[in-house]
Coordinates of C-alpha atoms (C1' of nucleotides) in Angstrom, one line a residue:
Chain A
M1 CA 22.9 -10.4 27.9
P2 CA 22.9 -10.8 31.7
V3 CA 21.1 -8.4 34.0
D4 CA 23.3 -5.5 35.2
S5 CA 25.2 -5.4 31.9
P6 CA 26.1 -1.9 30.8
V7 CA 24.2 -1.0 27.6
T8 CA 24.0 1.8 25.1
I9 CA 20.8 2.3 23.3
L10 CA 20.8 4.2 20.0
G11 CA 17.3 4.8 18.6
W12 CA 14.3 7.1 18.0
V13 CA 12.0 8.1 20.8
R14 CA 8.5 6.8 20.4
T15 CA 7.0 8.3 23.5
V16 CA 8.1 10.1 26.6
R17 CA 6.3 10.1 30.0
T18 CA 7.7 12.4 32.6
G19 CA 7.0 12.8 36.3
K20 CA 8.7 14.7 39.1
E21 CA 10.6 11.7 40.4
V22 CA 10.9 9.5 37.4
A23 CA 10.7 9.7 33.6
F24 CA 10.2 7.0 31.0
L25 CA 11.6 7.0 27.4
E26 CA 10.4 4.4 25.0
V27 CA 12.9 4.0 22.2
N28 CA 12.9 1.9 19.0
D29 CA 15.9 1.3 16.8
G30 CA 14.1 -0.2 13.9
S31 CA 15.5 -3.7 14.4
C32 CA 12.3 -5.2 15.7
M33 CA 8.7 -4.5 16.8
K34 CA 9.6 -4.0 20.5
N35 CA 10.6 -0.8 22.1
V36 CA 13.0 -0.6 25.0
Q37 CA 12.0 1.5 28.0
G38 CA 14.6 3.8 29.6
V39 CA 13.9 4.8 33.2
V40 CA 15.3 8.1 34.4
N41 CA 15.3 8.6 38.1
Q42 CA 15.7 12.1 39.3
P43 CA 15.0 13.5 35.8
E44 CA 16.2 17.0 36.9
R45 CA 19.7 15.5 36.4
F46 CA 19.1 15.7 32.6
P47 CA 17.8 19.1 31.6
I48 CA 18.0 17.8 28.0
L49 CA 14.9 15.8 28.7
D50 CA 12.9 19.0 28.0
K51 CA 14.0 18.8 24.3
I52 CA 13.5 15.1 23.8
L53 CA 10.1 14.7 22.2
T54 CA 8.5 11.9 20.1
G55 CA 10.7 11.4 17.1
A56 CA 14.1 12.5 18.5
A57 CA 17.2 10.4 17.9
I58 CA 18.9 9.8 21.2
R59 CA 21.8 7.9 22.8
M60 CA 20.9 6.3 26.1
K61 CA 23.5 4.8 28.4
G62 CA 22.8 2.8 31.5
K63 CA 22.4 -0.6 33.0
L64 CA 20.1 -3.4 31.9
V65 CA 17.8 -4.2 34.8
A66 CA 14.7 -6.3 35.5
S67 CA 11.7 -4.0 35.1
A68 CA 10.0 -2.8 38.2
G69 CA 6.8 -2.1 36.2
K70 CA 4.4 -4.2 34.3
G71 CA 4.5 -4.6 30.5
Q72 CA 8.2 -5.5 29.9
K73 CA 10.6 -7.9 31.4
Y74 CA 13.7 -5.7 31.2
E75 CA 14.4 -2.0 31.0
V76 CA 17.4 0.4 31.0
A77 CA 18.3 2.3 34.2
V78 CA 19.5 5.4 32.5
D79 CA 22.6 7.3 33.7
G80 CA 23.6 9.0 30.5
L81 CA 21.4 10.7 28.0
D82 CA 22.3 12.5 24.7
L83 CA 20.1 14.2 22.2
V84 CA 21.7 13.2 18.9
G85 CA 19.0 14.6 16.6
E86 CA 16.2 16.8 17.8
A87 CA 12.6 16.4 16.6
D88 CA 10.5 19.4 17.5
A89 CA 6.8 19.6 17.9
T90 CA 6.3 19.7 14.1
F91 CA 7.3 16.0 13.8
P92 CA 4.3 14.6 11.9
L93 CA 4.2 11.2 13.5
Q94 CA 2.3 10.9 16.8
K95 CA 1.9 8.2 19.2
K96 CA -1.5 7.2 18.0
R97 CA -2.9 5.7 14.8
H98 CA -2.6 7.6 11.6
S99 CA -4.5 7.0 8.4
M100 CA -2.7 5.1 5.7
E101 CA -3.5 8.0 3.3
F102 CA -1.7 10.5 5.6
L103 CA 1.2 8.2 5.9
R104 CA 1.6 7.9 2.2
D105 CA 2.0 11.6 2.0
I106 CA 5.0 11.3 4.4
A107 CA 6.4 8.2 2.9
H108 CA 9.9 9.4 4.0
L109 CA 8.9 9.2 7.6
R110 CA 6.4 6.4 7.7
P111 CA 9.2 3.7 8.0
R112 CA 9.5 4.9 11.6
T113 CA 6.0 3.7 12.5
N114 CA 5.2 0.3 13.8
T115 CA 3.2 -0.8 10.8
F116 CA 5.8 0.2 8.2
G117 CA 8.7 -1.0 10.3
A118 CA 7.0 -4.4 10.3
V119 CA 6.2 -4.2 6.6
N120 CA 9.7 -3.3 5.6
R121 CA 11.3 -6.0 7.8
L122 CA 8.8 -8.6 6.4
R123 CA 9.7 -7.4 2.9
S124 CA 13.4 -7.9 3.5
K125 CA 13.0 -11.3 5.1
L126 CA 10.8 -12.6 2.3
A127 CA 13.1 -11.3 -0.4
F128 CA 15.8 -13.4 1.2
A129 CA 13.4 -16.3 1.6
I130 CA 12.7 -16.3 -2.2
H131 CA 16.4 -16.8 -2.9
K132 CA 16.7 -19.4 -0.2
Y133 CA 13.8 -21.4 -1.6
Y134 CA 15.1 -21.5 -5.2
Q135 CA 18.8 -21.8 -4.4
E136 CA 18.1 -24.8 -2.2
R137 CA 16.2 -26.5 -5.0
G138 CA 18.9 -26.0 -7.7
F139 CA 17.4 -23.1 -9.5
F140 CA 19.8 -20.5 -10.9
Y141 CA 19.1 -16.8 -10.3
I142 CA 19.3 -15.0 -13.6
H143 CA 19.2 -11.3 -14.5
T144 CA 16.9 -10.5 -17.4
P145 CA 17.1 -7.1 -19.1
I146 CA 15.2 -4.2 -17.6
I147 CA 15.3 -2.3 -20.9
S148 CA 13.6 -4.3 -23.7
A149 CA 13.1 -3.6 -27.4
S150 CA 10.2 -6.0 -27.9
D151 CA 6.9 -4.2 -27.5
C152 CA 4.7 -7.2 -27.7
E153 CA 5.5 -9.1 -24.5
G154 CA 1.8 -9.3 -24.1
A155 CA 1.2 -7.6 -20.8
G156 CA -0.2 -4.1 -21.0
N157 CA 1.2 -0.7 -21.9
L158 CA 4.9 0.0 -21.7
F159 CA 7.1 2.9 -20.5
R160 CA 9.2 4.2 -23.3
V161 CA 12.9 4.6 -22.8
T162 CA 14.5 7.2 -25.0
T163 CA 17.2 9.9 -25.1
V164 CA 15.7 11.9 -28.0
D165 CA 14.9 15.5 -27.4
L166 CA 11.1 15.3 -27.1
H167 CA 10.8 19.0 -28.2
H168 CA 12.9 18.5 -31.3
P169 CA 12.7 14.8 -32.2
P170 CA 14.8 13.5 -35.1
M171 CA 12.5 13.1 -38.1
K172 CA 12.8 11.0 -41.3
D173 CA 10.2 11.0 -44.1
G174 CA 7.8 12.8 -41.8
R175 CA 8.0 10.2 -39.0
L176 CA 10.1 10.0 -35.9
D177 CA 13.4 8.4 -36.7
W178 CA 14.1 5.8 -34.1
D179 CA 17.3 4.8 -35.8
A180 CA 18.7 8.1 -34.3
D181 CA 17.7 7.1 -30.8
F182 CA 20.1 5.6 -28.2
F183 CA 19.5 2.0 -29.1
G184 CA 18.8 2.6 -32.8
T185 CA 15.3 1.2 -32.2
E186 CA 12.4 1.8 -29.9
A187 CA 13.0 0.7 -26.4
Y188 CA 10.8 0.1 -23.3
L189 CA 11.0 -0.8 -19.6
T190 CA 10.4 -4.5 -19.2
V191 CA 6.9 -5.8 -18.4
S192 CA 8.2 -9.4 -17.8
G193 CA 11.4 -11.3 -17.9
Q194 CA 9.6 -14.5 -19.0
L195 CA 10.7 -14.7 -22.7
E196 CA 14.4 -14.3 -21.7
G197 CA 13.8 -16.6 -18.8
E198 CA 12.8 -19.3 -21.2
L199 CA 16.0 -18.9 -23.1
L200 CA 18.1 -19.5 -19.9
A201 CA 15.8 -22.3 -18.6
T202 CA 16.4 -24.2 -21.8
A203 CA 20.1 -24.0 -21.1
L204 CA 20.5 -24.2 -17.3
G205 CA 17.5 -26.3 -16.5
D206 CA 15.6 -24.5 -13.7
I207 CA 16.0 -20.7 -13.3
Y208 CA 14.3 -17.8 -11.6
T209 CA 14.3 -14.1 -11.9
F210 CA 13.5 -11.6 -9.2
G211 CA 13.5 -8.0 -10.2
P212 CA 11.6 -4.8 -11.0
T213 CA 8.8 -4.8 -13.6
F214 CA 7.0 -1.9 -15.1
R215 CA 3.5 -1.5 -16.4
A216 CA 2.2 1.9 -17.8
E217 CA -1.4 1.0 -17.3
N218 CA -3.6 3.7 -15.9
S219 CA -4.7 1.4 -13.1
N220 CA -6.2 2.9 -10.0
T221 CA -6.8 0.0 -7.7
A222 CA -5.4 -1.2 -4.3
R223 CA -3.5 -4.0 -6.0
H224 CA -1.8 -2.4 -9.0
A225 CA 1.5 -0.5 -9.1
A226 CA 3.4 1.0 -12.1
E227 CA 6.6 -0.4 -10.7
F228 CA 6.6 -3.7 -8.8
W229 CA 8.8 -6.7 -8.2
M230 CA 8.1 -10.0 -9.8
I231 CA 9.5 -13.5 -9.2
E232 CA 9.5 -15.6 -12.4
P233 CA 10.7 -19.2 -12.1
E234 CA 11.0 -21.2 -15.3
M235 CA 11.6 -24.9 -15.4
A236 CA 12.8 -27.0 -18.4
W237 CA 11.5 -30.6 -18.7
A238 CA 8.4 -29.5 -16.8
E239 CA 4.6 -29.5 -17.5
L240 CA 1.6 -27.7 -16.0
E241 CA 1.3 -30.2 -13.1
D242 CA 4.9 -29.5 -12.1
N243 CA 4.2 -25.8 -12.4
M244 CA 1.2 -26.0 -10.1
N245 CA 3.1 -28.0 -7.6
L246 CA 5.9 -25.5 -7.6
A247 CA 3.5 -22.5 -7.2
E248 CA 1.7 -24.1 -4.3
D249 CA 4.9 -25.3 -2.5
F250 CA 6.6 -22.0 -3.1
L251 CA 3.7 -19.9 -1.6
K252 CA 3.4 -22.2 1.4
F253 CA 7.1 -21.9 1.9
L254 CA 6.8 -18.1 2.0
F255 CA 3.9 -18.2 4.4
R256 CA 5.7 -20.7 6.7
Y257 CA 8.8 -18.5 6.5
A258 CA 6.9 -15.4 7.5
L259 CA 5.2 -17.2 10.4
D260 CA 8.5 -18.6 11.7
Q261 CA 10.9 -15.8 11.0
C262 CA 8.7 -12.8 11.5
K263 CA 6.8 -13.8 14.6
D264 CA 6.4 -10.4 16.2
E265 CA 5.5 -8.8 12.9
M266 CA 2.9 -11.4 12.1
D267 CA 1.4 -11.0 15.6
F268 CA 1.3 -7.2 15.0
F269 CA -0.5 -7.7 11.6
S270 CA -2.8 -10.2 13.1
Q271 CA -3.8 -7.8 15.9
W272 CA -3.8 -4.4 14.2
V273 CA -3.9 -4.8 10.5
D274 CA -6.1 -7.8 9.6
P275 CA -7.5 -9.7 12.5
G276 CA -6.5 -13.3 12.3
V277 CA -4.1 -13.3 9.3
R278 CA -1.8 -15.4 11.3
E279 CA -4.4 -18.1 11.8
T280 CA -5.5 -17.8 8.2
L281 CA -1.9 -18.5 7.0
E282 CA -1.4 -21.3 9.4
G283 CA -4.5 -22.9 8.2
I284 CA -3.5 -22.6 4.6
V285 CA 0.0 -24.0 5.1
Q286 CA -1.7 -27.2 6.4
S287 CA -4.3 -27.4 3.7
K288 CA -4.1 -28.2 0.0
F289 CA -4.8 -25.5 -2.6
E290 CA -8.0 -26.2 -4.5
R291 CA -7.2 -27.0 -8.1
L292 CA -9.9 -26.9 -10.7
P293 CA -10.1 -26.7 -14.5
Y294 CA -11.6 -23.5 -15.9
S295 CA -14.6 -25.4 -17.2
E296 CA -15.3 -26.7 -13.7
A297 CA -14.9 -23.2 -12.2
I298 CA -17.4 -21.9 -14.7
R299 CA -19.9 -24.7 -13.8
I300 CA -19.6 -23.8 -10.1
L301 CA -20.3 -20.1 -10.9
E302 CA -23.2 -21.0 -13.1
R303 CA -24.8 -23.2 -10.5
S304 CA -24.1 -20.7 -7.6
G305 CA -27.4 -18.9 -8.0
E306 CA -25.4 -15.7 -7.4
K307 CA -26.4 -12.6 -9.4
F308 CA -23.1 -11.5 -11.0
E309 CA -22.7 -8.1 -12.6
Y310 CA -20.9 -9.9 -15.5
P311 CA -22.9 -13.0 -16.6
V312 CA -21.0 -16.3 -16.6
S313 CA -20.6 -18.6 -19.5
W314 CA -17.9 -20.8 -20.9
G315 CA -15.3 -18.6 -22.7
I316 CA -15.6 -15.5 -20.6
D317 CA -12.5 -14.0 -19.0
M318 CA -13.3 -14.3 -15.3
Q319 CA -14.0 -11.0 -13.5
S320 CA -12.9 -10.0 -10.1
E321 CA -16.3 -10.9 -8.7
H322 CA -16.1 -14.4 -10.0
E323 CA -12.6 -15.0 -8.7
R324 CA -13.6 -13.6 -5.3
Y325 CA -16.6 -15.9 -5.2
L326 CA -14.4 -18.9 -5.8
T327 CA -11.7 -18.0 -3.2
E328 CA -13.8 -16.2 -0.6
R329 CA -17.1 -18.0 -0.7
T330 CA -16.8 -21.5 -2.3
F331 CA -13.4 -22.6 -1.0
K332 CA -12.2 -20.0 1.4
K333 CA -8.6 -20.6 0.5
P334 CA -6.2 -20.3 -2.5
V335 CA -7.6 -21.7 -5.7
I336 CA -5.6 -22.7 -8.8
V337 CA -7.7 -22.4 -12.0
Y338 CA -6.2 -24.0 -15.1
D339 CA -6.9 -25.0 -18.7
Y340 CA -8.3 -21.7 -19.8
P341 CA -9.9 -21.0 -23.2
E342 CA -7.3 -20.4 -25.8
E343 CA -9.0 -17.2 -27.0
I344 CA -8.4 -15.3 -23.8
K345 CA -4.8 -16.3 -23.1
A346 CA -1.4 -15.3 -24.5
F347 CA 0.2 -16.9 -27.6
Y348 CA 3.0 -18.7 -25.8
M349 CA 0.8 -20.9 -23.7
R350 CA 0.7 -24.6 -24.7
L351 CA -2.4 -25.7 -26.7
N352 CA -4.3 -28.6 -25.3
D353 CA -5.3 -31.6 -27.5
D354 CA -8.9 -30.3 -27.4
G355 CA -7.7 -27.3 -29.5
K356 CA -9.9 -25.1 -27.3
T357 CA -7.9 -24.6 -24.1
V358 CA -4.4 -23.9 -23.2
R359 CA -2.2 -25.0 -20.3
A360 CA -2.5 -21.8 -18.3
M361 CA -3.0 -21.4 -14.6
D362 CA -3.8 -18.6 -12.2
V363 CA -3.5 -18.8 -8.5
L364 CA -6.2 -16.8 -6.8
V365 CA -6.2 -15.9 -3.2
P366 CA -8.9 -14.3 -1.0
K367 CA -8.9 -10.5 -0.9
V368 CA -5.9 -10.0 -3.2
G369 CA -7.1 -11.9 -6.2
E370 CA -4.7 -13.1 -8.8
I371 CA -1.3 -13.5 -7.2
I372 CA 0.3 -15.9 -9.7
G373 CA -0.2 -16.2 -13.4
G374 CA 1.6 -18.9 -15.4
S375 CA 1.5 -21.6 -17.9
Q376 CA 3.2 -24.5 -19.6
R377 CA 4.8 -23.0 -22.7
E378 CA 4.1 -24.0 -26.3
E379 CA 7.3 -25.9 -27.3
R380 CA 6.1 -27.0 -30.7
F381 CA 7.4 -24.7 -33.4
D382 CA 4.6 -24.9 -35.9
I383 CA 1.8 -24.6 -33.4
L384 CA 3.5 -21.6 -31.7
V385 CA 3.9 -19.8 -35.1
D386 CA 0.3 -20.5 -35.9
R387 CA -0.9 -19.1 -32.6
M388 CA 1.2 -16.0 -33.0
K389 CA -0.3 -15.3 -36.3
K390 CA -3.8 -16.0 -35.0
K391 CA -3.2 -13.6 -32.2
G392 CA -2.4 -10.9 -34.7
I393 CA 1.4 -10.7 -34.2
E394 CA 2.5 -9.2 -37.5
N395 CA 6.3 -9.3 -37.3
V396 CA 6.8 -12.9 -36.3
E397 CA 10.4 -12.5 -37.5
A398 CA 11.1 -10.1 -34.6
Y399 CA 10.7 -13.2 -32.4
S400 CA 13.1 -15.4 -34.2
W401 CA 15.3 -15.6 -31.1
Y402 CA 12.3 -16.8 -29.1
L403 CA 11.3 -19.3 -31.8
D404 CA 14.9 -20.6 -32.1
I405 CA 14.4 -22.2 -28.7
R406 CA 11.7 -24.4 -30.4
R407 CA 13.8 -24.9 -33.5
Y408 CA 16.8 -26.3 -31.7
G409 CA 16.5 -28.8 -28.9
S410 CA 13.0 -27.9 -27.8
V411 CA 11.8 -29.2 -24.5
P412 CA 8.6 -28.9 -22.6
H413 CA 8.9 -26.1 -20.1
A414 CA 6.7 -24.1 -17.7
G415 CA 6.9 -21.2 -15.4
F416 CA 4.9 -18.4 -13.7
G417 CA 5.1 -14.9 -12.3
L418 CA 4.4 -14.1 -8.7
G419 CA 3.8 -10.5 -7.8
F420 CA 6.0 -9.9 -4.8
E421 CA 3.9 -7.1 -3.5
R422 CA 0.7 -9.1 -3.8
A423 CA 2.3 -11.9 -1.8
L424 CA 3.3 -9.3 0.8
M425 CA -0.3 -8.0 0.9
Y426 CA -1.7 -11.4 1.4
I427 CA 0.8 -12.4 4.1
S428 CA 0.6 -9.1 6.1
G429 CA -3.1 -8.4 5.5
M430 CA -2.2 -4.9 4.3
G431 CA -5.1 -3.8 2.0
N432 CA -3.2 -1.6 -0.4
I433 CA -0.2 -2.3 -2.6
R434 CA 1.0 1.3 -1.9
D435 CA 1.6 0.3 1.7
V436 CA 3.8 -2.8 1.1
V437 CA 6.4 -1.0 -1.0
P438 CA 8.5 1.8 0.6
F439 CA 8.0 4.3 -2.2
P440 CA 5.2 3.3 -4.5
R441 CA 4.8 4.3 -8.1
V442 CA 1.2 4.6 -9.3
P443 CA -0.5 6.9 -11.8
R444 CA 0.1 10.5 -10.8
W445 CA 2.5 9.6 -8.0
A446 CA 6.2 9.2 -8.3
K447 CA 7.3 11.2 -5.2
F448 CA 10.3 10.5 -3.1
Chain B
rU1 C1' -10.3 5.5 -18.0
rG2 C1' -15.5 5.0 -15.9
rC3 C1' -18.8 5.1 -11.5
rC4 C1' -19.2 6.5 -6.3
rC5 C1' -17.3 8.9 -1.8
rU6 C1' -14.2 12.7 0.2
rG7 C1' -11.2 17.5 1.3
rU8 C1' -12.5 21.8 8.4
rA9 C1' -6.3 23.0 13.7
rG10 C1' 0.2 19.5 13.2
rC11 C1' -3.1 14.5 13.4
rU12 C1' -8.2 12.0 13.8
rC13 C1' -12.8 14.0 13.2
rA14 C1' -17.7 16.7 14.6
rG15 C1' -20.1 21.0 12.7
rU16 C1' -28.0 20.8 13.2
rC17 C1' -32.3 24.7 9.2
rG18 C1' -27.4 28.9 5.5
rG19 C1' -26.4 33.1 10.8
rU20 C1' -19.7 33.9 11.0
rA21 C1' -15.4 27.5 14.1
rG22 C1' -15.5 22.8 18.0
rA23 C1' -13.6 18.1 20.5
rG24 C1' -9.8 14.5 21.4
rC25 C1' -4.7 13.8 20.6
rA26 C1' 0.0 16.5 19.8
rG27 C1' 2.6 21.3 21.7
rC28 C1' 3.4 24.8 26.0
rU29 C1' 2.7 25.8 31.6
rG30 C1' 1.8 23.4 36.2
rA31 C1' 0.6 18.9 39.4
rC32 C1' 2.0 13.7 40.2
rU33 C1' 7.3 8.2 43.5
rG34 C1' 6.8 3.3 38.3
rU35 C1' 4.3 5.1 33.7
rU36 C1' 2.7 1.7 29.3
rA37 C1' -1.4 5.7 23.3
rA38 C1' 0.2 7.7 31.5
rU39 C1' -3.4 10.7 34.2
rC40 C1' -5.4 15.7 36.1
rA41 C1' -5.9 21.3 35.6
rG42 C1' -4.9 25.4 32.4
rC43 C1' -3.1 28.0 27.7
rG44 C1' -2.0 28.9 22.6
rG45 C1' -3.4 27.1 17.8
rG46 C1' -7.9 27.9 11.5
rU47 C1' -6.7 31.2 4.0
rC48 C1' -12.9 25.5 6.3
rG49 C1' -8.5 22.5 -0.9
rC50 C1' -8.7 26.6 -5.0
rU51 C1' -11.6 30.0 -8.2
rG52 C1' -16.1 31.9 -9.3
rG53 C1' -21.5 32.2 -8.4
rU54 C1' -26.4 32.4 -5.5
rU55 C1' -27.6 35.1 -0.9
rC56 C1' -28.4 40.6 3.6
rG57 C1' -25.1 36.5 5.1
rA58 C1' -21.7 30.3 2.7
rG59 C1' -17.6 25.4 6.2
rC60 C1' -22.8 24.2 4.6
rC61 C1' -26.2 25.5 -1.7
rC62 C1' -24.4 25.7 -7.3
rA63 C1' -20.4 25.4 -11.2
rG64 C1' -15.5 24.6 -12.7
rC65 C1' -10.6 23.2 -11.3
rC66 C1' -7.0 20.6 -8.0
rG67 C1' -5.9 16.7 -4.4
rG68 C1' -7.1 12.0 -1.8
rG69 C1' -9.8 7.3 -1.3
rG70 C1' -13.0 3.0 -2.8
rC71 C1' -14.9 -0.2 -6.6
rA72 C1' -14.5 -1.8 -11.8
rG73 C1' -11.4 -2.6 -16.2
rC74 C1' -6.1 -3.8 -17.6
rC75 C1' -2.8 -7.7 -14.5
rA76 C1' 1.2 -9.7 -11.0

RNA sequence: UGCCCUGUAGCUCAGUCGGUAGAGCAGCUGACUGUUAAUCAGCGGGUCGCUGGUUCGAGCCCAGCCGGGGCAGCCA
């Protein structure tokens, strides 16, 4: 747009500075980090200025001009000013830093801050980048059910879905009669689309899901939410090596995409949220993720000389402190740990020839911890059934549909789950999952 | 769920030994010819989370409850 073009600015006032001869209005319309400065000469022409405070929605007409001041190249010489929506002095957001805790209480207004504007734009761009990545590589986007009847998907507690009158539930033989419920059986919100994803992968080849996921765990940490979005690719004709390659390439693609497509947002995060995240991501895009077998990881931890709260030995489920040691101290970059002990991993993971480990992998990153969990799936019918029984799954028949994939035309396949919010945390440097989702759901909090 | 920290003005916080409430920002009034979280002068603003207890007297000490946060577990 050339200088001297007529412009109309629609946006929300971030700050007003008034003088006798000149007034300045800084306006942001949410489209980017930058504000536009409106300059009002002879402010007495616009009595409405008295009512325009921080937070007001205004329409500003004028001419685009080269700025006479420092700090911006261009500005708007205002000759028309309307107050579209007043914001009085009770408007909670001020032109200074607020605590994240306070902003969570006003989650309906926090998108108007620099930080949450940046987070929400990043979130949108990366959601698109996920589709771009998989679509360009021939993966099909599939929709797995959000309501699920299988209660043993393996990951944590589930939210029940029901239409029964909880005060007067239908009873039969002294027990609740689920046959009288909406689906004629117990139903839950999904904790993973993986099992259904496998069904589609063994038909379409490579697929991915990207949708909401629900865990009813009473988790009170900065990296757990009751409702979050998960990306789950699943590849037929693929083994663990392919899975690790995909995970690494995919994460790097997302980092690169954020650096290239969200430059101003990344600069903002790097300056105000987590000093140097931009440089950290740039470094990681260039480097290779460290890949090490679980047994090797345990050896490193044992030899570290570090005093861990939870002692280290082969067979333990690694604790936060162990994962952090590996990513933050030993390697200072993402680490893929694979070939975990069979005892501590889910039934569907492929058993190695040693009979002791399975083809599982976790991608760990500094600060956030586990960002990806995945595996090569057990495609051998008999071994899968054995492992299900060994893991204490009583009604193996309930999984006949899952087992049928191994009964008919079984192929090696592999996949993983990436927590979208955890990726956003890592990329933005935001320290709490509640601040990378517009309206977070965590224990005791479902407001807005 | 466990351990720890925390709750004072619209916001961010200070508040000494238990003696009856304070600063910055925001708002209002005024000053200022170009500001950048503008600056300068002045003004208004409080159920100290709630309930009870100890005390002549509680923001401060004690108990219970409610809210928020951190770490851990569960996991993405």
